[in-house]
Short mmCIF file of C-alpha atoms in Angstrom, two decimals:
data_model
loop_
_atom_site.label_atom_id
_atom_site.label_comp_id
_atom_site.label_asym_id
_atom_site.label_seq_id
_atom_site.Cartn_x
_atom_site.Cartn_y
_atom_site.Cartn_z
CA MET A 100 100.12 111.95 116.38
CA GLN A 101 103.31 112.08 118.14
CA ASP A 102 104.26 109.06 116.20
CA LEU A 103 103.66 110.23 112.88
CA ILE A 104 105.76 113.42 113.75
CA GLN A 105 108.67 111.34 115.02
CA LYS A 106 108.31 109.44 111.69
CA ALA A 107 107.99 112.59 109.50
CA GLY A 108 111.29 113.82 111.30
CA GLN A 109 113.29 111.07 109.52
CA VAL A 110 112.40 112.18 106.19
CA LYS A 111 115.18 113.61 103.94
CA LEU A 112 113.11 113.51 100.70
CA LEU A 113 109.24 114.01 99.94
CA VAL A 114 108.09 112.22 96.89
CA MET A 115 104.63 113.39 95.40
CA ASP A 116 102.39 112.10 92.69
CA VAL A 117 100.70 114.79 90.79
CA ASP A 118 97.05 113.76 89.66
CA GLY A 119 95.16 113.37 92.80
CA ILE A 120 97.99 114.77 95.12
CA LEU A 121 99.18 117.99 93.90
CA SER A 122 96.06 118.45 91.77
CA ASN A 123 92.38 117.31 92.37
CA GLY A 124 92.75 114.46 89.96
CA GLN A 125 90.89 115.94 87.04
CA ILE A 126 92.21 116.32 83.70
CA ILE A 127 90.39 119.13 81.91
CA TYR A 128 90.71 119.57 78.18
CA ASP A 129 90.05 123.01 76.35
CA ALA A 130 88.29 123.18 72.89
CA ASN A 131 91.66 122.99 71.40
CA GLY A 132 92.54 119.73 73.32
CA VAL A 133 94.94 121.57 75.73
CA GLU A 134 95.28 120.04 79.06
CA THR A 135 95.11 122.15 82.14
CA LYS A 136 95.33 121.14 85.93
CA ALA A 137 94.66 123.17 89.14
CA PHE A 138 97.26 123.39 91.94
CA SER A 139 97.12 124.68 95.43
CA VAL A 140 99.10 127.68 96.40
CA HIS A 141 99.24 126.38 99.97
CA ASP A 142 101.07 123.29 98.89
CA GLY A 143 103.69 125.51 97.05
CA VAL A 144 104.35 127.22 100.15
CA GLY A 145 104.72 123.89 102.03
CA VAL A 146 107.12 122.57 99.51
CA LYS A 147 109.10 125.58 99.62
CA SER A 148 109.25 125.60 103.30
CA LEU A 149 111.00 122.05 103.01
CA ALA A 150 113.87 123.53 100.65
CA ARG A 151 114.46 126.07 103.36
CA TYR A 152 115.67 123.51 105.89
CA GLY A 153 117.24 121.23 103.36
CA ILE A 154 114.63 118.64 102.82
CA LEU A 155 114.52 117.57 99.14
CA THR A 156 111.34 117.00 97.04
CA ALA A 157 110.55 115.14 93.95
CA ILE A 158 107.55 114.40 91.74
CA ILE A 159 106.93 111.03 90.30
CA THR A 160 103.92 110.78 87.93
CA GLY A 161 102.55 108.37 85.48
CA ARG A 162 101.59 111.41 83.07
CA SER A 163 103.69 113.71 81.15
CA SER A 164 102.91 117.48 81.21
CA ALA A 165 104.58 120.77 80.63
CA MET A 166 102.24 122.34 83.23
CA VAL A 167 103.85 119.88 85.72
CA ASN A 168 107.40 120.90 84.82
CA LYS A 169 106.39 124.50 85.19
CA ARG A 170 104.71 124.30 88.67
CA ALA A 171 107.56 122.13 89.96
CA ALA A 172 109.97 124.93 88.93
CA GLU A 173 107.76 127.33 90.54
CA MET A 174 107.72 125.48 93.80
CA GLY A 175 111.54 124.45 93.68
CA VAL A 176 110.86 120.92 93.40
CA ASN A 177 114.35 119.22 93.26
CA HIS A 178 113.48 116.24 90.82
CA VAL A 179 110.80 115.72 88.23
CA VAL A 180 110.00 112.23 86.79
CA GLN A 181 107.07 112.22 84.24
CA GLY A 182 105.49 109.45 82.21
CA ARG A 183 106.29 106.51 84.64
CA ASP A 184 103.46 104.03 85.70
CA ASP A 185 106.24 102.04 87.59
CA LYS A 186 106.42 104.17 90.38
CA LEU A 187 108.52 102.02 92.53
CA ILE A 188 111.29 101.46 89.50
CA ALA A 189 111.11 105.19 89.01
CA LEU A 190 111.67 105.80 92.80
CA ASN A 191 114.54 103.39 93.00
CA GLU A 192 116.02 105.15 89.95
CA LEU A 193 115.65 108.55 91.57
CA LEU A 194 117.25 107.17 94.68
CA SER A 195 120.38 105.89 92.87
CA SER A 196 120.69 109.09 90.89
CA LEU A 197 121.03 111.20 93.97
CA ASP A 198 124.51 112.35 95.31
CA PRO A 199 125.78 109.35 97.62
CA ALA A 200 127.01 112.03 100.06
CA LEU A 201 123.33 112.86 100.86
CA ASN A 202 122.87 109.19 102.06
CA ILE A 203 119.23 109.09 101.31
CA THR A 204 117.62 105.58 101.13
CA ALA A 205 114.02 104.60 100.61
CA ALA A 206 113.58 104.59 104.44
CA ASP A 207 114.55 108.26 104.51
CA CYS A 208 111.69 108.96 101.94
CA ALA A 209 107.94 110.20 102.44
CA TYR A 210 105.83 109.44 99.41
CA MET A 211 102.48 110.82 98.75
CA GLY A 212 100.04 108.94 96.24
CA ASP A 213 96.49 108.17 95.88
CA ASP A 214 95.90 105.31 93.56
CA LEU A 215 96.98 101.75 92.74
CA PRO A 216 100.17 102.61 90.89
CA ASP A 217 101.70 104.50 93.85
CA ILE A 218 101.16 101.60 96.31
CA THR A 219 104.53 99.44 95.87
CA ALA A 220 106.53 102.76 96.30
CA MET A 221 104.37 103.78 99.31
CA GLN A 222 105.15 100.27 100.77
CA THR A 223 108.88 100.95 100.51
CA VAL A 224 109.44 104.09 101.95
CA GLY A 225 109.70 105.12 105.64
CA PHE A 226 106.45 107.35 105.68
CA ALA A 227 103.61 106.94 103.26
CA ALA A 228 100.64 109.39 102.99
CA THR A 229 97.68 109.88 100.95
CA VAL A 230 94.53 111.76 100.60
CA PRO A 231 90.96 110.96 101.85
CA ASN A 232 89.54 110.31 98.30
CA ALA A 233 92.28 108.02 97.46
CA HIS A 234 91.68 104.45 96.34
CA ALA A 235 90.88 102.20 99.62
CA GLU A 236 93.78 100.09 99.04
CA VAL A 237 96.01 102.98 99.22
CA ILE A 238 94.51 104.39 102.22
CA LYS A 239 94.87 100.95 103.98
CA ARG A 240 98.46 101.20 103.37
CA SER A 241 99.15 104.56 104.34
CA ASP A 242 100.89 105.79 107.62
CA MET A 243 98.69 109.17 107.33
CA VAL A 244 95.62 110.14 105.46
CA THR A 245 95.45 114.00 105.30
CA THR A 246 92.29 116.03 106.15
CA ARG A 247 92.44 117.66 102.84
CA ALA A 248 91.89 116.21 99.44
CA GLY A 249 94.49 116.17 96.73
CA GLY A 250 94.97 119.77 95.02
CA THR A 251 93.42 121.48 98.22
CA GLY A 252 96.27 121.68 100.30
CA ALA A 253 97.09 118.12 101.24
CA VAL A 254 100.69 118.38 100.43
CA ARG A 255 101.03 121.20 102.85
CA GLU A 256 99.66 119.16 105.65
CA ILE A 257 102.65 116.72 105.05
CA CYS A 258 105.20 119.35 104.50
CA ASP A 259 103.96 120.99 108.03
CA LEU A 260 104.19 117.61 109.74
CA ILE A 261 107.69 117.05 108.47
CA LEU A 262 108.77 120.55 109.55
CA LYS A 263 107.29 119.61 112.85
CA GLY A 264 109.39 116.09 113.08
CA HIS A 265 112.42 118.05 112.11
CA GLY A 266 111.98 120.82 114.77
CA HIS A 267 111.51 123.71 112.30
CA TYR A 268 107.95 124.51 112.42
CA GLN A 269 107.78 127.21 114.49
CA ASP A 270 110.86 128.76 113.21
CA PHE A 271 109.12 128.61 109.80
CA ILE A 272 105.69 130.21 111.04
CA ALA A 273 107.77 132.95 112.65
CA HIS A 274 109.07 134.24 109.30
CA TYR A 275 105.47 134.97 108.37
CA THR A 276 104.40 136.48 111.68
CA LEU A 277 105.43 139.30 114.17
CA ASP A 278 106.13 136.66 116.71
CA GLU A 279 109.80 136.58 115.80
CA ALA A 280 110.21 140.18 116.06
CA GLN A 281 108.33 140.47 119.23
CA THR A 282 110.20 137.73 120.85
CA GLN A 283 113.52 139.62 119.97
CA ASP A 284 112.02 142.83 121.15
CA ASN A 285 111.34 141.49 124.43
CA GLN A 286 114.75 139.94 125.10
CA SER A 287 116.25 143.63 124.47
#
């Protein structure tokens, strides 16, 4: 686990697939043909936590959906790339579009994917993660398999690991507990 924490500590950009990672992978159509997806609130807190410490986030997904834009905006995702099955090309284009002063390369990225179109991008980055119900070939090529399935807090696990790697996890948790106030009171 310590090796994973160290690897996660190098991450400057978390890139996520949507279907099967941020959602459970099901695509549901209502009677009018309107597509819906379910997202985990835990993942949203995790993604927002990375922003607090200057770690960028991005979505690269093969499908295009207005609800992905809405959820990405709610979570504060920095970059959204939709309608791209060529995930590696999309990742390279995303990296090329970033401010050069950020000095972010593929080696500085974590990528979460769950199916075959994600593999080449996952093989390019410094930290590759997936979910337990991912395709076997994706699992075989991942640094980490989360305990939670896509759409049920899997992204949060990676966000927490990245925070631990950067040494920010305890500080982040302290924002939601009385621990910070008690520590300050004890020092008075």
